[in-house]
PDB file of N, CA and C in Angstrom:
ATOM      1  N   ASN A 716       9.177  16.541 -34.648  1.00 49.00           N
ATOM      2  CA  ASN A 716       9.787  17.497 -33.850  1.00 49.00           C
ATOM      3  C   ASN A 716       8.686  17.604 -32.781  1.00 49.00           C
ATOM      4  N   HIS A 717       8.888  17.525 -31.363  1.00 52.00           N
ATOM      5  CA  HIS A 717       7.834  17.584 -30.568  1.00 52.00           C
ATOM      6  C   HIS A 717       7.360  19.138 -30.337  1.00 52.00           C
ATOM      7  N   ILE A 718       8.063  20.043 -30.628  1.00 51.00           N
ATOM      8  CA  ILE A 718       7.631  21.424 -30.398  1.00 51.00           C
ATOM      9  C   ILE A 718       7.141  22.196 -31.755  1.00 51.00           C
ATOM     10  N   ASP A 719       7.551  21.921 -32.905  1.00 54.00           N
ATOM     11  CA  ASP A 719       7.115  22.569 -34.123  1.00 54.00           C
ATOM     12  C   ASP A 719       5.884  22.159 -34.581  1.00 54.00           C
ATOM     13  N   SER A 720       5.046  21.423 -34.082  1.00 57.00           N
ATOM     14  CA  SER A 720       3.873  20.964 -34.527  1.00 57.00           C
ATOM     15  C   SER A 720       2.596  21.893 -34.492  1.00 57.00           C
ATOM     16  N   GLY A 721       2.697  23.029 -33.820  1.00 63.00           N
ATOM     17  CA  GLY A 721       1.649  23.995 -33.570  1.00 63.00           C
ATOM     18  C   GLY A 721       0.928  23.647 -32.292  1.00 63.00           C
ATOM     19  N   ALA A 722       1.136  22.550 -31.673  1.00 69.00           N
ATOM     20  CA  ALA A 722       0.725  22.237 -30.391  1.00 69.00           C
ATOM     21  C   ALA A 722       1.591  22.385 -29.290  1.00 69.00           C
ATOM     22  N   LYS A 723       0.980  22.689 -28.095  1.00 79.00           N
ATOM     23  CA  LYS A 723       1.753  22.910 -27.026  1.00 79.00           C
ATOM     24  C   LYS A 723       2.446  21.483 -26.589  1.00 79.00           C
ATOM     25  N   ALA A 724       3.655  21.471 -26.427  1.00 85.00           N
ATOM     26  CA  ALA A 724       4.279  20.176 -25.969  1.00 85.00           C
ATOM     27  C   ALA A 724       4.463  20.279 -24.531  1.00 85.00           C
ATOM     28  N   ILE A 725       3.899  19.010 -23.891  1.00 89.00           N
ATOM     29  CA  ILE A 725       3.863  18.913 -22.585  1.00 89.00           C
ATOM     30  C   ILE A 725       4.747  17.653 -22.109  1.00 89.00           C
ATOM     31  N   TYR A 726       5.677  17.780 -21.117  1.00 93.00           N
ATOM     32  CA  TYR A 726       6.370  16.699 -20.749  1.00 93.00           C
ATOM     33  C   TYR A 726       6.168  16.188 -19.194  1.00 93.00           C
ATOM     34  N   THR A 727       5.926  15.126 -18.878  1.00 93.00           N
ATOM     35  CA  THR A 727       5.661  14.625 -17.421  1.00 93.00           C
ATOM     36  C   THR A 727       6.741  13.672 -17.036  1.00 93.00           C
ATOM     37  N   ASP A 728       6.880  13.708 -15.746  1.00 94.00           N
ATOM     38  CA  ASP A 728       7.946  12.758 -15.206  1.00 94.00           C
ATOM     39  C   ASP A 728       7.490  12.382 -13.699  1.00 94.00           C
ATOM     40  N   GLY A 729       7.835  11.283 -13.288  1.00 95.00           N
ATOM     41  CA  GLY A 729       7.646  10.863 -11.990  1.00 95.00           C
ATOM     42  C   GLY A 729       9.018  10.192 -11.615  1.00 95.00           C
ATOM     43  N   SER A 730       9.447  10.212 -10.261  1.00 94.00           N
ATOM     44  CA  SER A 730      10.650   9.549 -10.004  1.00 94.00           C
ATOM     45  C   SER A 730      10.792   9.295  -8.441  1.00 94.00           C
ATOM     46  N   LYS A 731      11.540   8.372  -8.134  1.00 95.00           N
ATOM     47  CA  LYS A 731      11.866   7.988  -6.783  1.00 95.00           C
ATOM     48  C   LYS A 731      13.248   7.810  -6.497  1.00 95.00           C
ATOM     49  N   THR A 732      13.726   8.361  -5.384  1.00 94.00           N
ATOM     50  CA  THR A 732      15.105   8.185  -4.934  1.00 94.00           C
ATOM     51  C   THR A 732      15.071   7.838  -3.479  1.00 94.00           C
ATOM     52  N   ASP A 733      16.354   7.762  -2.893  1.00 92.00           N
ATOM     53  CA  ASP A 733      16.299   7.495  -1.461  1.00 92.00           C
ATOM     54  C   ASP A 733      15.783   8.646  -0.740  1.00 92.00           C
ATOM     55  N   GLU A 734      15.856   9.779  -1.218  1.00 91.00           N
ATOM     56  CA  GLU A 734      15.345  11.067  -0.581  1.00 91.00           C
ATOM     57  C   GLU A 734      13.710  11.164  -0.598  1.00 91.00           C
ATOM     58  N   GLY A 735      13.098  10.559  -1.546  1.00 93.00           N
ATOM     59  CA  GLY A 735      11.666  10.538  -1.662  1.00 93.00           C
ATOM     60  C   GLY A 735      11.112  10.317  -3.016  1.00 93.00           C
ATOM     61  N   THR A 736       9.872  10.635  -3.259  1.00 96.00           N
ATOM     62  CA  THR A 736       9.224  10.498  -4.515  1.00 96.00           C
ATOM     63  C   THR A 736       8.667  11.921  -4.913  1.00 96.00           C
ATOM     64  N   GLY A 737       8.700  12.090  -6.297  1.00 97.00           N
ATOM     65  CA  GLY A 737       8.223  13.423  -6.813  1.00 97.00           C
ATOM     66  C   GLY A 737       7.614  13.298  -8.253  1.00 97.00           C
ATOM     67  N   SER A 738       6.916  14.138  -8.662  1.00 96.00           N
ATOM     68  CA  SER A 738       6.428  14.294 -10.080  1.00 96.00           C
ATOM     69  C   SER A 738       6.339  15.622 -10.552  1.00 96.00           C
ATOM     70  N   GLY A 739       6.159  15.883 -11.814  1.00 96.00           N
ATOM     71  CA  GLY A 739       6.229  17.162 -12.390  1.00 96.00           C
ATOM     72  C   GLY A 739       5.741  17.214 -13.812  1.00 96.00           C
ATOM     73  N   TYR A 740       5.476  18.433 -14.279  1.00 95.00           N
ATOM     74  CA  TYR A 740       5.504  18.444 -15.754  1.00 95.00           C
ATOM     75  C   TYR A 740       5.924  19.913 -16.158  1.00 95.00           C
ATOM     76  N   CYS A 741       6.206  19.953 -17.438  1.00 94.00           N
ATOM     77  CA  CYS A 741       6.668  21.338 -18.064  1.00 94.00           C
ATOM     78  C   CYS A 741       5.762  21.520 -19.379  1.00 94.00           C
ATOM     79  N   ILE A 742       5.248  22.692 -19.517  1.00 90.00           N
ATOM     80  CA  ILE A 742       4.621  22.915 -20.778  1.00 90.00           C
ATOM     81  C   ILE A 742       5.461  23.873 -21.552  1.00 90.00           C
ATOM     82  N   LEU A 743       5.877  23.612 -22.855  1.00 87.00           N
ATOM     83  CA  LEU A 743       6.634  24.401 -23.797  1.00 87.00           C
ATOM     84  C   LEU A 743       5.780  24.909 -24.898  1.00 87.00           C
ATOM     85  N   GLU A 744       6.237  26.073 -25.422  1.00 82.00           N
ATOM     86  CA  GLU A 744       5.649  26.835 -26.552  1.00 82.00           C
ATOM     87  C   GLU A 744       6.865  27.532 -27.212  1.00 82.00           C
ATOM     88  N   ASN A 745       7.104  27.104 -28.489  1.00 80.00           N
ATOM     89  CA  ASN A 745       8.145  27.909 -29.167  1.00 80.00           C
ATOM     90  C   ASN A 745       9.434  27.962 -28.405  1.00 80.00           C
ATOM     91  N   TYR A 746       9.771  26.742 -27.890  1.00 82.00           N
ATOM     92  CA  TYR A 746      11.034  26.386 -27.130  1.00 82.00           C
ATOM     93  C   TYR A 746      11.122  27.120 -25.756  1.00 82.00           C
ATOM     94  N   GLU A 747      10.037  27.733 -25.295  1.00 87.00           N
ATOM     95  CA  GLU A 747      10.070  28.452 -23.982  1.00 87.00           C
ATOM     96  C   GLU A 747       9.137  27.805 -22.993  1.00 87.00           C
ATOM     97  N   ILE A 748       9.540  27.767 -21.711  1.00 91.00           N
ATOM     98  CA  ILE A 748       8.709  27.129 -20.845  1.00 91.00           C
ATOM     99  C   ILE A 748       7.536  28.192 -20.332  1.00 91.00           C
ATOM    100  N   MET A 749       6.253  27.732 -20.585  1.00 88.00           N
ATOM    101  CA  MET A 749       5.188  28.457 -20.298  1.00 88.00           C
ATOM    102  C   MET A 749       4.550  28.252 -18.989  1.00 88.00           C
ATOM    103  N   ALA A 750       4.706  27.014 -18.426  1.00 90.00           N
ATOM    104  CA  ALA A 750       4.355  26.701 -17.141  1.00 90.00           C
ATOM    105  C   ALA A 750       5.067  25.431 -16.753  1.00 90.00           C
ATOM    106  N   SER A 751       5.084  25.215 -15.400  1.00 94.00           N
ATOM    107  CA  SER A 751       5.721  24.041 -14.900  1.00 94.00           C
ATOM    108  C   SER A 751       5.049  23.824 -13.489  1.00 94.00           C
ATOM    109  N   TRP A 752       5.217  22.501 -13.003  1.00 96.00           N
ATOM    110  CA  TRP A 752       4.696  22.055 -11.734  1.00 96.00           C
ATOM    111  C   TRP A 752       5.656  21.122 -11.314  1.00 96.00           C
ATOM    112  N   GLN A 753       5.850  20.980  -9.867  1.00 97.00           N
ATOM    113  CA  GLN A 753       6.598  19.813  -9.287  1.00 97.00           C
ATOM    114  C   GLN A 753       5.824  19.636  -7.929  1.00 97.00           C
ATOM    115  N   GLY A 754       5.634  18.263  -7.731  1.00 95.00           N
ATOM    116  CA  GLY A 754       5.072  17.775  -6.418  1.00 95.00           C
ATOM    117  C   GLY A 754       5.966  16.954  -5.612  1.00 95.00           C
ATOM    118  N   LYS A 755       5.915  17.009  -4.415  1.00 96.00           N
ATOM    119  CA  LYS A 755       6.635  16.012  -3.548  1.00 96.00           C
ATOM    120  C   LYS A 755       5.607  15.107  -3.008  1.00 96.00           C
ATOM    121  N   LEU A 756       5.830  13.688  -3.142  1.00 94.00           N
ATOM    122  CA  LEU A 756       4.888  12.758  -2.645  1.00 94.00           C
ATOM    123  C   LEU A 756       5.453  12.076  -1.466  1.00 94.00           C
ATOM    124  N   ASP A 757       4.689  11.409  -0.654  1.00 92.00           N
ATOM    125  CA  ASP A 757       5.271  10.701   0.510  1.00 92.00           C
ATOM    126  C   ASP A 757       6.189   9.687   0.038  1.00 92.00           C
ATOM    127  N   ARG A 758       7.162   9.329   0.937  1.00 91.00           N
ATOM    128  CA  ARG A 758       8.178   8.411   0.599  1.00 91.00           C
ATOM    129  C   ARG A 758       7.585   7.032   0.242  1.00 91.00           C
ATOM    130  N   SER A 759       6.476   6.835   0.671  1.00 91.00           N
ATOM    131  CA  SER A 759       5.812   5.464   0.550  1.00 91.00           C
ATOM    132  C   SER A 759       5.103   5.298  -0.943  1.00 91.00           C
ATOM    133  N   ASN A 760       4.995   6.424  -1.584  1.00 90.00           N
ATOM    134  CA  ASN A 760       4.353   6.358  -2.870  1.00 90.00           C
ATOM    135  C   ASN A 760       5.366   5.800  -4.010  1.00 90.00           C
ATOM    136  N   SER A 761       4.927   5.087  -4.963  1.00 90.00           N
ATOM    137  CA  SER A 761       5.704   4.418  -5.957  1.00 90.00           C
ATOM    138  C   SER A 761       5.894   5.538  -7.253  1.00 90.00           C
ATOM    139  N   VAL A 762       6.811   5.094  -8.066  1.00 92.00           N
ATOM    140  CA  VAL A 762       6.953   5.852  -9.283  1.00 92.00           C
ATOM    141  C   VAL A 762       5.771   5.809 -10.121  1.00 92.00           C
ATOM    142  N   PHE A 763       5.084   4.800 -10.167  1.00 88.00           N
ATOM    143  CA  PHE A 763       3.734   4.621 -10.908  1.00 88.00           C
ATOM    144  C   PHE A 763       2.733   5.887 -10.413  1.00 88.00           C
ATOM    145  N   GLN A 764       2.581   5.816  -9.189  1.00 90.00           N
ATOM    146  CA  GLN A 764       1.747   6.886  -8.573  1.00 90.00           C
ATOM    147  C   GLN A 764       2.145   8.287  -8.895  1.00 90.00           C
ATOM    148  N   ALA A 765       3.489   8.500  -8.776  1.00 92.00           N
ATOM    149  CA  ALA A 765       4.132   9.778  -9.133  1.00 92.00           C
ATOM    150  C   ALA A 765       3.739  10.099 -10.631  1.00 92.00           C
ATOM    151  N   GLU A 766       4.035   9.222 -11.496  1.00 91.00           N
ATOM    152  CA  GLU A 766       3.637   9.410 -12.915  1.00 91.00           C
ATOM    153  C   GLU A 766       2.134   9.782 -13.348  1.00 91.00           C
ATOM    154  N   ILE A 767       1.286   8.961 -12.504  1.00 89.00           N
ATOM    155  CA  ILE A 767      -0.141   9.165 -12.747  1.00 89.00           C
ATOM    156  C   ILE A 767      -0.485  10.518 -12.199  1.00 89.00           C
ATOM    157  N   LEU A 768       0.109  10.919 -11.120  1.00 90.00           N
ATOM    158  CA  LEU A 768      -0.202  12.511 -10.578  1.00 90.00           C
ATOM    159  C   LEU A 768       0.296  13.348 -11.546  1.00 90.00           C
ATOM    160  N   ALA A 769       1.390  13.142 -12.132  1.00 92.00           N
ATOM    161  CA  ALA A 769       1.950  14.173 -13.075  1.00 92.00           C
ATOM    162  C   ALA A 769       0.974  14.402 -14.371  1.00 92.00           C
ATOM    163  N   ILE A 770       0.483  13.227 -14.732  1.00 89.00           N
ATOM    164  CA  ILE A 770      -0.391  13.259 -15.950  1.00 89.00           C
ATOM    165  C   ILE A 770      -1.718  13.906 -15.573  1.00 89.00           C
ATOM    166  N   ARG A 771      -2.194  13.580 -14.251  1.00 88.00           N
ATOM    167  CA  ARG A 771      -3.402  14.135 -13.830  1.00 88.00           C
ATOM    168  C   ARG A 771      -3.277  15.671 -13.744  1.00 88.00           C
ATOM    169  N   MET A 772      -2.307  16.051 -13.226  1.00 90.00           N
ATOM    170  CA  MET A 772      -2.090  17.616 -12.948  1.00 90.00           C
ATOM    171  C   MET A 772      -1.878  18.297 -14.313  1.00 90.00           C
ATOM    172  N   VAL A 773      -1.242  17.657 -15.195  1.00 88.00           N
ATOM    173  CA  VAL A 773      -0.982  18.340 -16.467  1.00 88.00           C
ATOM    174  C   VAL A 773      -2.318  18.453 -17.294  1.00 88.00           C
ATOM    175  N   ILE A 774      -3.223  17.350 -17.190  1.00 85.00           N
ATOM    176  CA  ILE A 774      -4.505  17.334 -18.026  1.00 85.00           C
ATOM    177  C   ILE A 774      -5.318  18.607 -17.280  1.00 85.00           C
ATOM    178  N   GLU A 775      -5.379  18.676 -15.905  1.00 86.00           N
ATOM    179  CA  GLU A 775      -5.985  19.879 -15.407  1.00 86.00           C
ATOM    180  C   GLU A 775      -5.493  21.137 -15.845  1.00 86.00           C
ATOM    181  N   ALA A 776      -4.258  21.364 -15.794  1.00 87.00           N
ATOM    182  CA  ALA A 776      -3.595  22.680 -16.244  1.00 87.00           C
ATOM    183  C   ALA A 776      -3.896  22.859 -17.698  1.00 87.00           C
ATOM    184  N   ALA A 777      -3.770  21.782 -18.561  1.00 84.00           N
ATOM    185  CA  ALA A 777      -3.997  21.941 -20.045  1.00 84.00           C
ATOM    186  C   ALA A 777      -5.348  22.272 -20.486  1.00 84.00           C
ATOM    187  N   SER A 778      -6.412  21.924 -19.561  1.00 83.00           N
ATOM    188  CA  SER A 778      -7.713  22.086 -19.956  1.00 83.00           C
ATOM    189  C   SER A 778      -8.077  23.669 -20.149  1.00 83.00           C
ATOM    190  N   SER A 779      -7.296  24.504 -19.610  1.00 83.00           N
ATOM    191  CA  SER A 779      -7.587  25.896 -19.735  1.00 83.00           C
ATOM    192  C   SER A 779      -6.756  26.514 -20.987  1.00 83.00           C
ATOM    193  N   LEU A 780      -6.138  25.700 -21.737  1.00 79.00           N
ATOM    194  CA  LEU A 780      -5.206  26.266 -22.696  1.00 79.00           C
ATOM    195  C   LEU A 780      -5.882  26.594 -23.919  1.00 79.00           C
ATOM    196  N   HIS A 781      -7.046  25.823 -24.292  1.00 78.00           N
ATOM    197  CA  HIS A 781      -7.905  25.983 -25.362  1.00 78.00           C
ATOM    198  C   HIS A 781      -7.056  25.933 -26.756  1.00 78.00           C
ATOM    199  N   ARG A 782      -6.080  24.880 -26.649  1.00 78.00           N
ATOM    200  CA  ARG A 782      -5.230  24.802 -27.917  1.00 78.00           C
ATOM    201  C   ARG A 782      -4.848  23.244 -27.839  1.00 78.00           C
ATOM    202  N   PRO A 783      -4.524  22.746 -29.092  1.00 80.00           N
ATOM    203  CA  PRO A 783      -4.112  21.357 -29.136  1.00 80.00           C
ATOM    204  C   PRO A 783      -2.949  21.158 -28.359  1.00 80.00           C
ATOM    205  N   ILE A 784      -2.758  20.103 -27.637  1.00 81.00           N
ATOM    206  CA  ILE A 784      -1.719  19.699 -26.791  1.00 81.00           C
ATOM    207  C   ILE A 784      -1.084  18.350 -27.110  1.00 81.00           C
ATOM    208  N   LYS A 785       0.100  18.136 -26.866  1.00 83.00           N
ATOM    209  CA  LYS A 785       0.764  16.779 -26.938  1.00 83.00           C
ATOM    210  C   LYS A 785       1.415  16.472 -25.711  1.00 83.00           C
ATOM    211  N   ILE A 786       1.085  15.479 -24.988  1.00 84.00           N
ATOM    212  CA  ILE A 786       1.654  15.103 -23.686  1.00 84.00           C
ATOM    213  C   ILE A 786       2.611  13.944 -23.899  1.00 84.00           C
ATOM    214  N   TRP A 787       3.903  14.217 -23.573  1.00 86.00           N
ATOM    215  CA  TRP A 787       4.920  13.254 -23.718  1.00 86.00           C
ATOM    216  C   TRP A 787       5.147  12.728 -22.278  1.00 86.00           C
ATOM    217  N   THR A 788       5.162  11.361 -22.188  1.00 86.00           N
ATOM    218  CA  THR A 788       5.335  10.817 -20.906  1.00 86.00           C
ATOM    219  C   THR A 788       6.192   9.386 -21.191  1.00 86.00           C
ATOM    220  N   GLU A 789       7.088   9.091 -20.223  1.00 84.00           N
ATOM    221  CA  GLU A 789       7.791   7.882 -20.482  1.00 84.00           C
ATOM    222  C   GLU A 789       7.289   6.574 -19.810  1.00 84.00           C
ATOM    223  N   ASN A 790       6.190   6.696 -19.207  1.00 79.00           N
ATOM    224  CA  ASN A 790       5.740   5.488 -18.405  1.00 79.00           C
ATOM    225  C   ASN A 790       4.509   4.896 -18.994  1.00 79.00           C
ATOM    226  N   LEU A 791       4.750   3.764 -19.839  1.00 80.00           N
ATOM    227  CA  LEU A 791       3.759   3.094 -20.566  1.00 80.00           C
ATOM    228  C   LEU A 791       2.757   2.510 -19.745  1.00 80.00           C
ATOM    229  N   SER A 792       3.068   2.037 -18.450  1.00 81.00           N
ATOM    230  CA  SER A 792       2.217   1.277 -17.687  1.00 81.00           C
ATOM    231  C   SER A 792       1.200   2.195 -17.076  1.00 81.00           C
ATOM    232  N   SER A 793       1.411   3.570 -16.955  1.00 81.00           N
ATOM    233  CA  SER A 793       0.548   4.532 -16.530  1.00 81.00           C
ATOM    234  C   SER A 793      -0.519   4.786 -17.543  1.00 81.00           C
ATOM    235  N   LEU A 794       0.006   4.997 -18.876  1.00 79.00           N
ATOM    236  CA  LEU A 794      -1.006   5.298 -19.822  1.00 79.00           C
ATOM    237  C   LEU A 794      -1.784   4.005 -20.136  1.00 79.00           C
ATOM    238  N   MET A 795      -1.411   2.771 -19.979  1.00 80.00           N
ATOM    239  CA  MET A 795      -2.213   1.518 -20.125  1.00 80.00           C
ATOM    240  C   MET A 795      -3.184   1.465 -18.983  1.00 80.00           C
ATOM    241  N   ALA A 796      -2.958   1.869 -17.810  1.00 81.00           N
ATOM    242  CA  ALA A 796      -3.884   1.850 -16.741  1.00 81.00           C
ATOM    243  C   ALA A 796      -4.864   3.060 -16.915  1.00 81.00           C
ATOM    244  N   ILE A 797      -4.533   4.162 -17.403  1.00 77.00           N
ATOM    245  CA  ILE A 797      -5.447   5.281 -17.753  1.00 77.00           C
ATOM    246  C   ILE A 797      -6.357   4.792 -18.853  1.00 77.00           C
ATOM    247  N   LEU A 798      -6.010   4.079 -19.805  1.00 77.00           N
ATOM    248  CA  LEU A 798      -6.807   3.669 -20.992  1.00 77.00           C
ATOM    249  C   LEU A 798      -7.671   2.343 -20.651  1.00 77.00           C
ATOM    250  N   ASN A 799      -7.415   1.680 -19.619  1.00 78.00           N
ATOM    251  CA  ASN A 799      -7.986   0.537 -19.265  1.00 78.00           C
ATOM    252  C   ASN A 799      -9.380   0.848 -18.379  1.00 78.00           C
ATOM    253  N   PRO A 800     -10.633   0.644 -18.945  1.00 76.00           N
ATOM    254  CA  PRO A 800     -11.774   0.957 -18.151  1.00 76.00           C
ATOM    255  C   PRO A 800     -11.926   0.034 -17.037  1.00 76.00           C
ATOM    256  N   LYS A 801     -11.234  -1.083 -16.965  1.00 78.00           N
ATOM    257  CA  LYS A 801     -11.363  -2.078 -15.761  1.00 78.00           C
ATOM    258  C   LYS A 801     -10.070  -1.821 -14.835  1.00 78.00           C
ATOM    259  N   SER A 802      -9.327  -0.798 -14.893  1.00 77.00           N
ATOM    260  CA  SER A 802      -8.171  -0.508 -14.129  1.00 77.00           C
ATOM    261  C   SER A 802      -8.528  -0.559 -12.609  1.00 77.00           C
ATOM    262  N   HIS A 803      -7.801  -1.368 -11.841  1.00 75.00           N
ATOM    263  CA  HIS A 803      -8.111  -1.356 -10.402  1.00 75.00           C
ATOM    264  C   HIS A 803      -7.053  -0.451  -9.580  1.00 75.00           C
ATOM    265  N   HIS A 804      -6.236   0.413 -10.228  1.00 74.00           N
ATOM    266  CA  HIS A 804      -5.426   1.373  -9.588  1.00 74.00           C
ATOM    267  C   HIS A 804      -6.144   2.381  -8.996  1.00 74.00           C
ATOM    268  N   SER A 805      -6.021   2.765  -7.760  1.00 72.00           N
ATOM    269  CA  SER A 805      -6.825   3.691  -6.988  1.00 72.00           C
ATOM    270  C   SER A 805      -6.738   5.124  -7.523  1.00 72.00           C
ATOM    271  N   MET A 806      -5.683   5.497  -8.157  1.00 71.00           N
ATOM    272  CA  MET A 806      -5.423   6.847  -8.773  1.00 71.00           C
ATOM    273  C   MET A 806      -6.089   7.011 -10.117  1.00 71.00           C
ATOM    274  N   VAL A 807      -6.096   6.001 -10.746  1.00 71.00           N
ATOM    275  CA  VAL A 807      -6.678   6.041 -12.155  1.00 71.00           C
ATOM    276  C   VAL A 807      -7.945   6.793 -12.478  1.00 71.00           C
ATOM    277  N   PRO A 808      -9.024   6.569 -11.623  1.00 69.00           N
ATOM    278  CA  PRO A 808     -10.203   7.399 -11.940  1.00 69.00           C
ATOM    279  C   PRO A 808     -10.200   8.730 -11.726  1.00 69.00           C
ATOM    280  N   PHE A 809      -9.232   9.202 -11.185  1.00 68.00           N
ATOM    281  CA  PHE A 809      -9.158  10.547 -10.870  1.00 68.00           C
ATOM    282  C   PHE A 809      -8.261  11.356 -12.050  1.00 68.00           C
ATOM    283  N   VAL A 810      -7.818  10.635 -12.995  1.00 70.00           N
ATOM    284  CA  VAL A 810      -6.997  11.265 -14.061  1.00 70.00           C
ATOM    285  C   VAL A 810      -7.742  12.002 -15.081  1.00 70.00           C
ATOM    286  N   LEU A 811      -8.763  11.331 -15.667  1.00 64.00           N
ATOM    287  CA  LEU A 811      -9.506  11.910 -16.778  1.00 64.00           C
ATOM    288  C   LEU A 811     -10.728  12.501 -16.233  1.00 64.00           C
ATOM    289  N   PRO A 812     -11.141  13.741 -16.690  1.00 58.00           N
ATOM    290  CA  PRO A 812     -12.349  14.455 -16.246  1.00 58.00           C
ATOM    291  C   PRO A 812     -13.531  13.774 -16.548  1.00 58.00           C
TER     292      PRO A 812
END
């Protein structure tokens, strides 16, 4: 179960439609929303960039929680880029502190 583990459950998402590109996160504790964030990106940004931004923003927000966290994201390519020290994606170096 995502929520009953004692850690705060954090969900991220990035998406793109004809209207634009956006990203966001939601922090849950005991089935309640503790914090959330939404950002609108430029229409030229990709879903990958939106996902990376959501992960970056939630890491920044979670650093003040002083509790174990679990981040749930659906974008494997974003995670692979973040974990790759040789990644050439311009946003990746700004994700981890």
